[in-house]
PDB file of C-alpha atoms in Angstrom:
ATOM      1  CA  ASP A   1       0.000   0.000   0.000  1.00  0.00           C
ATOM      2  CA  ALA A   2       1.170   3.506  -0.751  1.00  0.00           C
ATOM      3  CA  GLY A   3       2.041   5.723   2.175  1.00  0.00           C
ATOM      4  CA  VAL A   4       1.201   9.392   2.508  1.00  0.00           C
ATOM      5  CA  THR A   5       2.233  11.155  -0.675  1.00  0.00           C
ATOM      6  CA  GLN A   6       2.969  14.845  -1.003  1.00  0.00           C
ATOM      7  CA  SER A   7       3.616  17.015  -4.019  1.00  0.00           C
ATOM      8  CA  PRO A   8       5.687  18.757  -5.050  1.00  0.00           C
ATOM      9  CA  THR A   9       8.789  17.654  -3.133  1.00  0.00           C
ATOM     10  CA  HIS A  10      10.542  20.970  -3.555  1.00  0.00           C
ATOM     11  CA  LEU A  11       9.287  24.435  -4.400  1.00  0.00           C
ATOM     12  CA  ILE A  12      10.913  27.830  -4.788  1.00  0.00           C
ATOM     13  CA  LYS A  13       8.770  30.956  -4.609  1.00  0.00           C
ATOM     14  CA  THR A  14       9.346  34.674  -4.135  1.00  0.00           C
ATOM     15  CA  ARG A  15       7.885  36.915  -1.472  1.00  0.00           C
ATOM     16  CA  GLY A  16       4.261  37.857  -2.066  1.00  0.00           C
ATOM     17  CA  GLN A  17       3.462  34.835  -4.196  1.00  0.00           C
ATOM     18  CA  GLN A  18       0.924  32.159  -3.387  1.00  0.00           C
ATOM     19  CA  VAL A  19       1.573  28.430  -3.112  1.00  0.00           C
ATOM     20  CA  THR A  20      -0.549  25.262  -3.030  1.00  0.00           C
ATOM     21  CA  LEU A  21       0.746  22.033  -1.516  1.00  0.00           C
ATOM     22  CA  ARG A  22      -0.979  18.700  -2.018  1.00  0.00           C
ATOM     23  CA  CYS A  23      -1.331  15.578   0.062  1.00  0.00           C
ATOM     24  CA  SER A  24      -2.870  12.150  -0.466  1.00  0.00           C
ATOM     25  CA  PRO A  25      -3.451  10.146   2.711  1.00  0.00           C
ATOM     26  CA  ILE A  26      -3.048   6.430   3.177  1.00  0.00           C
ATOM     27  CA  SER A  27      -5.983   4.566   1.683  1.00  0.00           C
ATOM     28  CA  GLY A  28      -8.765   4.304   4.258  1.00  0.00           C
ATOM     29  CA  HIS A  29      -7.522   7.193   6.369  1.00  0.00           C
ATOM     30  CA  LYS A  30     -10.076   9.964   6.790  1.00  0.00           C
ATOM     31  CA  SER A  31      -8.045  12.475   8.776  1.00  0.00           C
ATOM     32  CA  VAL A  32      -5.297  14.694   7.372  1.00  0.00           C
ATOM     33  CA  SER A  33      -3.104  17.084   9.342  1.00  0.00           C
ATOM     34  CA  TRP A  34      -0.586  19.675   8.207  1.00  0.00           C
ATOM     35  CA  TYR A  35       2.596  20.637  10.058  1.00  0.00           C
ATOM     36  CA  GLN A  36       5.294  23.228   9.414  1.00  0.00           C
ATOM     37  CA  GLN A  37       8.862  22.307  10.335  1.00  0.00           C
ATOM     38  CA  VAL A  38      11.341  25.164  10.327  1.00  0.00           C
ATOM     39  CA  LEU A  39      14.999  24.161  10.229  1.00  0.00           C
ATOM     40  CA  GLY A  40      16.221  23.170  13.671  1.00  0.00           C
ATOM     41  CA  GLN A  41      12.755  22.956  15.226  1.00  0.00           C
ATOM     42  CA  GLY A  42      10.083  20.341  15.706  1.00  0.00           C
ATOM     43  CA  PRO A  43       6.964  20.333  13.532  1.00  0.00           C
ATOM     44  CA  GLN A  44       4.283  22.901  14.410  1.00  0.00           C
ATOM     45  CA  PHE A  45       0.608  22.042  13.965  1.00  0.00           C
ATOM     46  CA  ILE A  46      -1.217  24.035  11.288  1.00  0.00           C
ATOM     47  CA  PHE A  47      -4.521  22.251  10.567  1.00  0.00           C
ATOM     48  CA  GLN A  48      -6.379  19.014  11.044  1.00  0.00           C
ATOM     49  CA  TYR A  49      -9.265  17.863   8.837  1.00  0.00           C
ATOM     50  CA  TYR A  50     -11.567  14.916   9.340  1.00  0.00           C
ATOM     51  CA  GLU A  51     -14.315  13.973   6.900  1.00  0.00           C
ATOM     52  CA  LYS A  52     -13.807  17.293   5.081  1.00  0.00           C
ATOM     53  CA  GLU A  53     -14.412  19.342   8.247  1.00  0.00           C
ATOM     54  CA  GLU A  54     -11.752  21.433   9.966  1.00  0.00           C
ATOM     55  CA  ARG A  55     -11.232  20.015  13.458  1.00  0.00           C
ATOM     56  CA  GLY A  56      -8.326  22.075  14.633  1.00  0.00           C
ATOM     57  CA  ARG A  57      -6.212  25.047  13.715  1.00  0.00           C
ATOM     58  CA  GLY A  58      -2.820  26.037  15.043  1.00  0.00           C
ATOM     59  CA  ASN A  59      -1.454  29.480  15.730  1.00  0.00           C
ATOM     60  CA  PHE A  60      -0.925  30.517  12.114  1.00  0.00           C
ATOM     61  CA  PRO A  61      -2.158  33.656  10.302  1.00  0.00           C
ATOM     62  CA  ASP A  62      -5.136  33.695   7.974  1.00  0.00           C
ATOM     63  CA  ARG A  63      -2.731  33.576   5.031  1.00  0.00           C
ATOM     64  CA  PHE A  64      -2.725  29.836   5.673  1.00  0.00           C
ATOM     65  CA  SER A  65      -5.777  27.892   4.587  1.00  0.00           C
ATOM     66  CA  ALA A  66      -6.570  24.286   3.751  1.00  0.00           C
ATOM     67  CA  ARG A  67      -9.311  22.024   2.571  1.00  0.00           C
ATOM     68  CA  GLN A  68     -10.060  18.329   2.311  1.00  0.00           C
ATOM     69  CA  PHE A  69     -11.733  16.759  -0.676  1.00  0.00           C
ATOM     70  CA  PRO A  70     -14.321  13.938  -0.852  1.00  0.00           C
ATOM     71  CA  ASN A  71     -11.525  11.450  -1.610  1.00  0.00           C
ATOM     72  CA  TYR A  72      -9.806  12.647   1.643  1.00  0.00           C
ATOM     73  CA  SER A  73      -6.875  14.251  -0.150  1.00  0.00           C
ATOM     74  CA  SER A  74      -5.980  17.720   1.011  1.00  0.00           C
ATOM     75  CA  GLU A  75      -4.455  21.003  -0.103  1.00  0.00           C
ATOM     76  CA  LEU A  76      -2.645  23.597   1.954  1.00  0.00           C
ATOM     77  CA  ASN A  77      -2.608  27.132   0.550  1.00  0.00           C
ATOM     78  CA  VAL A  78      -0.365  29.923   1.685  1.00  0.00           C
ATOM     79  CA  ASN A  79      -0.932  33.456   0.364  1.00  0.00           C
ATOM     80  CA  ALA A  80       1.357  36.478   0.373  1.00  0.00           C
ATOM     81  CA  LEU A  81       4.443  34.415   1.114  1.00  0.00           C
ATOM     82  CA  LEU A  82       7.018  35.733   3.564  1.00  0.00           C
ATOM     83  CA  LEU A  83      10.654  34.732   3.938  1.00  0.00           C
ATOM     84  CA  GLY A  84       9.706  33.161   7.270  1.00  0.00           C
ATOM     85  CA  ASP A  85       7.375  30.723   5.528  1.00  0.00           C
ATOM     86  CA  SER A  86      10.426  28.834   4.254  1.00  0.00           C
ATOM     87  CA  ALA A  87      10.130  25.414   5.849  1.00  0.00           C
ATOM     88  CA  LEU A  88       9.409  21.740   5.359  1.00  0.00           C
ATOM     89  CA  TYR A  89       5.642  21.243   5.192  1.00  0.00           C
ATOM     90  CA  LEU A  90       4.562  17.833   6.401  1.00  0.00           C
ATOM     91  CA  CYS A  91       1.263  16.132   5.814  1.00  0.00           C
ATOM     92  CA  ALA A  92       0.129  13.325   8.095  1.00  0.00           C
ATOM     93  CA  SER A  93      -2.842  11.004   8.004  1.00  0.00           C
ATOM     94  CA  SER A  94      -4.642   8.794  10.475  1.00  0.00           C
ATOM     95  CA  TYR A  95      -7.811   6.748  10.397  1.00  0.00           C
ATOM     96  CA  ARG A  96     -10.100   8.881  12.546  1.00  0.00           C
ATOM     97  CA  GLY A  97      -7.897  11.633  13.924  1.00  0.00           C
ATOM     98  CA  ARG A  98      -8.144  10.526  17.546  1.00  0.00           C
ATOM     99  CA  ASN A  99      -5.479  11.320  20.089  1.00  0.00           C
ATOM    100  CA  ASN A 100      -4.404   7.714  20.634  1.00  0.00           C
ATOM    101  CA  GLU A 101      -3.800   7.102  16.950  1.00  0.00           C
ATOM    102  CA  LYS A 102      -0.372   7.345  15.453  1.00  0.00           C
ATOM    103  CA  LEU A 103       0.197   9.747  12.602  1.00  0.00           C
ATOM    104  CA  PHE A 104       1.679   8.536   9.341  1.00  0.00           C
ATOM    105  CA  PHE A 105       3.786  11.246   7.770  1.00  0.00           C
ATOM    106  CA  GLY A 106       4.684  12.005   4.187  1.00  0.00           C
ATOM    107  CA  SER A 107       8.205  13.018   3.176  1.00  0.00           C
ATOM    108  CA  GLY A 108       7.168  16.646   3.010  1.00  0.00           C
ATOM    109  CA  THR A 109       7.374  19.588   0.650  1.00  0.00           C
ATOM    110  CA  GLN A 110      10.430  21.775   1.075  1.00  0.00           C
ATOM    111  CA  LEU A 111       9.346  25.352   0.421  1.00  0.00           C
ATOM    112  CA  SER A 112      11.950  28.057  -0.107  1.00  0.00           C
ATOM    113  CA  VAL A 113      10.811  31.674  -0.249  1.00  0.00           C
ATOM    114  CA  LEU A 114      13.327  34.083  -1.788  1.00  0.00           C
TER     115      LEU A 114
ATOM    116  CA  ALA B   1      -1.564  24.355  25.864  1.00  0.00           C
ATOM    117  CA  GLN B   2       0.665  21.362  26.157  1.00  0.00           C
ATOM    118  CA  SER B   3       4.410  21.502  25.658  1.00  0.00           C
ATOM    119  CA  VAL B   4       7.285  19.108  25.182  1.00  0.00           C
ATOM    120  CA  THR B   5      10.879  19.717  26.174  1.00  0.00           C
ATOM    121  CA  GLN B   6      13.758  17.708  24.789  1.00  0.00           C
ATOM    122  CA  LEU B   7      16.985  18.290  26.666  1.00  0.00           C
ATOM    123  CA  GLY B   8      20.037  18.249  24.436  1.00  0.00           C
ATOM    124  CA  SER B   9      19.712  19.256  20.805  1.00  0.00           C
ATOM    125  CA  HIS B  10      22.706  17.057  19.921  1.00  0.00           C
ATOM    126  CA  VAL B  11      23.777  13.785  21.489  1.00  0.00           C
ATOM    127  CA  SER B  12      26.853  11.846  20.408  1.00  0.00           C
ATOM    128  CA  VAL B  13      27.573   8.259  21.456  1.00  0.00           C
ATOM    129  CA  SER B  14      29.924   5.530  20.338  1.00  0.00           C
ATOM    130  CA  GLU B  15      28.653   2.468  18.533  1.00  0.00           C
ATOM    131  CA  GLY B  16      27.581  -0.109  21.107  1.00  0.00           C
ATOM    132  CA  ALA B  17      27.013   2.457  23.848  1.00  0.00           C
ATOM    133  CA  LEU B  18      23.765   3.186  25.646  1.00  0.00           C
ATOM    134  CA  VAL B  19      21.465   5.747  24.027  1.00  0.00           C
ATOM    135  CA  LEU B  20      19.408   8.016  26.320  1.00  0.00           C
ATOM    136  CA  LEU B  21      17.306  10.794  24.812  1.00  0.00           C
ATOM    137  CA  ARG B  22      15.302  12.907  27.243  1.00  0.00           C
ATOM    138  CA  CYS B  23      11.735  14.126  26.921  1.00  0.00           C
ATOM    139  CA  ASN B  24       9.589  15.962  29.454  1.00  0.00           C
ATOM    140  CA  TYR B  25       6.016  17.011  28.862  1.00  0.00           C
ATOM    141  CA  SER B  26       3.442  19.228  30.482  1.00  0.00           C
ATOM    142  CA  SER B  27      -0.085  17.942  30.489  1.00  0.00           C
ATOM    143  CA  SER B  28      -2.990  18.399  32.831  1.00  0.00           C
ATOM    144  CA  VAL B  29      -4.592  15.137  31.765  1.00  0.00           C
ATOM    145  CA  PRO B  30      -3.109  11.692  31.172  1.00  0.00           C
ATOM    146  CA  PRO B  31      -1.269  12.135  27.910  1.00  0.00           C
ATOM    147  CA  TYR B  32      -0.656  10.051  24.865  1.00  0.00           C
ATOM    148  CA  LEU B  33       3.061  10.213  24.109  1.00  0.00           C
ATOM    149  CA  PHE B  34       5.007   9.331  20.998  1.00  0.00           C
ATOM    150  CA  TRP B  35       8.580   9.100  19.783  1.00  0.00           C
ATOM    151  CA  TYR B  36       9.296   9.614  16.099  1.00  0.00           C
ATOM    152  CA  VAL B  37      12.540   9.313  14.140  1.00  0.00           C
ATOM    153  CA  GLN B  38      13.353  11.513  11.157  1.00  0.00           C
ATOM    154  CA  TYR B  39      16.049  10.636   8.637  1.00  0.00           C
ATOM    155  CA  PRO B  40      17.372  13.323   6.271  1.00  0.00           C
ATOM    156  CA  ASN B  41      14.934  14.168   3.472  1.00  0.00           C
ATOM    157  CA  GLN B  42      12.341  11.765   4.833  1.00  0.00           C
ATOM    158  CA  GLY B  43       9.129  12.037   6.778  1.00  0.00           C
ATOM    159  CA  LEU B  44       8.731  11.044  10.388  1.00  0.00           C
ATOM    160  CA  GLN B  45       8.537   7.368  11.299  1.00  0.00           C
ATOM    161  CA  LEU B  46       6.890   6.198  14.503  1.00  0.00           C
ATOM    162  CA  LEU B  47       9.236   4.463  16.962  1.00  0.00           C
ATOM    163  CA  LEU B  48       6.760   3.848  19.772  1.00  0.00           C
ATOM    164  CA  LYS B  49       3.759   5.256  21.573  1.00  0.00           C
ATOM    165  CA  TYR B  50       2.431   5.312  25.134  1.00  0.00           C
ATOM    166  CA  THR B  51      -1.313   5.058  25.601  1.00  0.00           C
ATOM    167  CA  SER B  52      -1.548   4.119  29.302  1.00  0.00           C
ATOM    168  CA  ALA B  53      -1.512   0.337  28.849  1.00  0.00           C
ATOM    169  CA  ALA B  54       2.007  -0.139  30.260  1.00  0.00           C
ATOM    170  CA  THR B  55       4.599   2.294  31.535  1.00  0.00           C
ATOM    171  CA  LEU B  56       7.480   0.600  29.697  1.00  0.00           C
ATOM    172  CA  VAL B  57       6.887   0.727  25.982  1.00  0.00           C
ATOM    173  CA  LYS B  58       8.921  -1.242  23.462  1.00  0.00           C
ATOM    174  CA  GLY B  59       9.260   0.069  19.949  1.00  0.00           C
ATOM    175  CA  ILE B  60      10.996  -0.726  16.717  1.00  0.00           C
ATOM    176  CA  ASN B  61      14.748  -1.085  16.169  1.00  0.00           C
ATOM    177  CA  GLY B  62      15.393  -1.996  19.829  1.00  0.00           C
ATOM    178  CA  PHE B  63      14.208   1.306  21.277  1.00  0.00           C
ATOM    179  CA  GLU B  64      12.073   1.566  24.390  1.00  0.00           C
ATOM    180  CA  ALA B  65      10.704   4.358  26.557  1.00  0.00           C
ATOM    181  CA  GLU B  66       9.434   4.555  30.116  1.00  0.00           C
ATOM    182  CA  PHE B  67       6.534   6.760  31.172  1.00  0.00           C
ATOM    183  CA  LYS B  68       7.107   8.304  34.606  1.00  0.00           C
ATOM    184  CA  LYS B  69       4.119  10.329  35.704  1.00  0.00           C
ATOM    185  CA  SER B  70       5.817  11.693  38.832  1.00  0.00           C
ATOM    186  CA  GLU B  71       8.623  13.120  36.705  1.00  0.00           C
ATOM    187  CA  THR B  72       6.407  13.964  33.676  1.00  0.00           C
ATOM    188  CA  SER B  73       9.027  12.243  31.569  1.00  0.00           C
ATOM    189  CA  PHE B  74       9.112   9.817  28.663  1.00  0.00           C
ATOM    190  CA  HIS B  75      12.804   9.210  27.984  1.00  0.00           C
ATOM    191  CA  LEU B  76      13.901   7.072  25.029  1.00  0.00           C
ATOM    192  CA  THR B  77      16.620   4.453  25.462  1.00  0.00           C
ATOM    193  CA  LYS B  78      18.443   1.803  23.491  1.00  0.00           C
ATOM    194  CA  PRO B  79      20.994  -0.499  25.140  1.00  0.00           C
ATOM    195  CA  SER B  80      23.442  -0.606  22.235  1.00  0.00           C
ATOM    196  CA  ALA B  81      23.674   2.059  19.533  1.00  0.00           C
ATOM    197  CA  HIS B  82      24.113   1.242  15.838  1.00  0.00           C
ATOM    198  CA  MET B  83      25.553   3.523  13.209  1.00  0.00           C
ATOM    199  CA  SER B  84      22.183   3.371  11.462  1.00  0.00           C
ATOM    200  CA  ASP B  85      20.542   4.996  14.501  1.00  0.00           C
ATOM    201  CA  SER B  86      22.061   8.355  13.533  1.00  0.00           C
ATOM    202  CA  ALA B  87      19.027  10.552  12.911  1.00  0.00           C
ATOM    203  CA  GLU B  88      16.811  13.167  14.526  1.00  0.00           C
ATOM    204  CA  TYR B  89      14.464  11.995  17.264  1.00  0.00           C
ATOM    205  CA  LEU B  90      11.275  13.851  18.101  1.00  0.00           C
ATOM    206  CA  CYS B  91       9.089  13.440  21.167  1.00  0.00           C
ATOM    207  CA  ALA B  92       5.420  14.418  20.895  1.00  0.00           C
ATOM    208  CA  VAL B  93       2.282  14.588  23.016  1.00  0.00           C
ATOM    209  CA  SER B  94      -1.190  14.597  21.507  1.00  0.00           C
ATOM    210  CA  GLU B  95      -4.022  16.904  22.420  1.00  0.00           C
ATOM    211  CA  TYR B  96      -6.904  15.517  24.402  1.00  0.00           C
ATOM    212  CA  ASN B  97      -9.736  14.275  22.202  1.00  0.00           C
ATOM    213  CA  PHE B  98      -8.064  14.628  18.830  1.00  0.00           C
ATOM    214  CA  ASN B  99      -4.590  14.095  17.504  1.00  0.00           C
ATOM    215  CA  LYS B 100      -3.108  17.549  17.355  1.00  0.00           C
ATOM    216  CA  PHE B 101       0.507  16.771  18.177  1.00  0.00           C
ATOM    217  CA  TYR B 102       2.876  19.013  20.112  1.00  0.00           C
ATOM    218  CA  PHE B 103       6.457  18.181  19.185  1.00  0.00           C
ATOM    219  CA  GLY B 104       9.652  18.879  21.017  1.00  0.00           C
ATOM    220  CA  SER B 105      12.457  20.630  19.178  1.00  0.00           C
ATOM    221  CA  GLY B 106      14.207  17.338  18.482  1.00  0.00           C
ATOM    222  CA  THR B 107      17.501  15.699  19.381  1.00  0.00           C
ATOM    223  CA  LYS B 108      20.058  14.849  16.715  1.00  0.00           C
ATOM    224  CA  LEU B 109      21.746  11.564  17.578  1.00  0.00           C
ATOM    225  CA  ASN B 110      25.189  10.944  16.119  1.00  0.00           C
ATOM    226  CA  VAL B 111      26.583   7.444  16.516  1.00  0.00           C
ATOM    227  CA  LYS B 112      30.357   7.347  16.092  1.00  0.00           C
ATOM    228  CA  PRO B 113      32.302   4.279  14.978  1.00  0.00           C
TER     229      PRO B 113
END
């Protein structure tokens, strides 16, 4: 079975641009979460979706938005990019998004903002 | 909000030596705790998780962790380090009721020959 897949793997943008990152969860998983990992730090929670509904949002500005589609895949959008948005963006999936479930992570999208 | 503290951003041990990576958490309710490993250019892979069934948790690759409520700790150990254990290790606690994870800042383990 395929794991969590993310695209693209690498992306270079300039300040002020907009970016869309994509994630396909493990087959059968209905919950998708997004994390931002800045170099030298642990991942920071951005969003969690379950059955196409937003269940949680981290401490990120409104420039960050996401959605989940009927097939449970997800997109993360970031508008008006800042240099500080440069990071590894990780997508994770789980079956029902409960706190005792482990998260399965994709390899991430490395975003560089110049 | 919950938080996780990992003492020591870099740990270096010799091959065959004991590995001890420290993790302390703050949680007002019984937590679910996880250790993940991250290899360069790869996603996070689960090593083990604590969900209140047993305080000593065994994971993959010979790693284990002990939950100590009185110390609010969940330290990761391995009796004998391998070169292949060189990676970044992340401790995490999940939010009550849904799996929003709070990660520590990570510990880079370097195993020397």
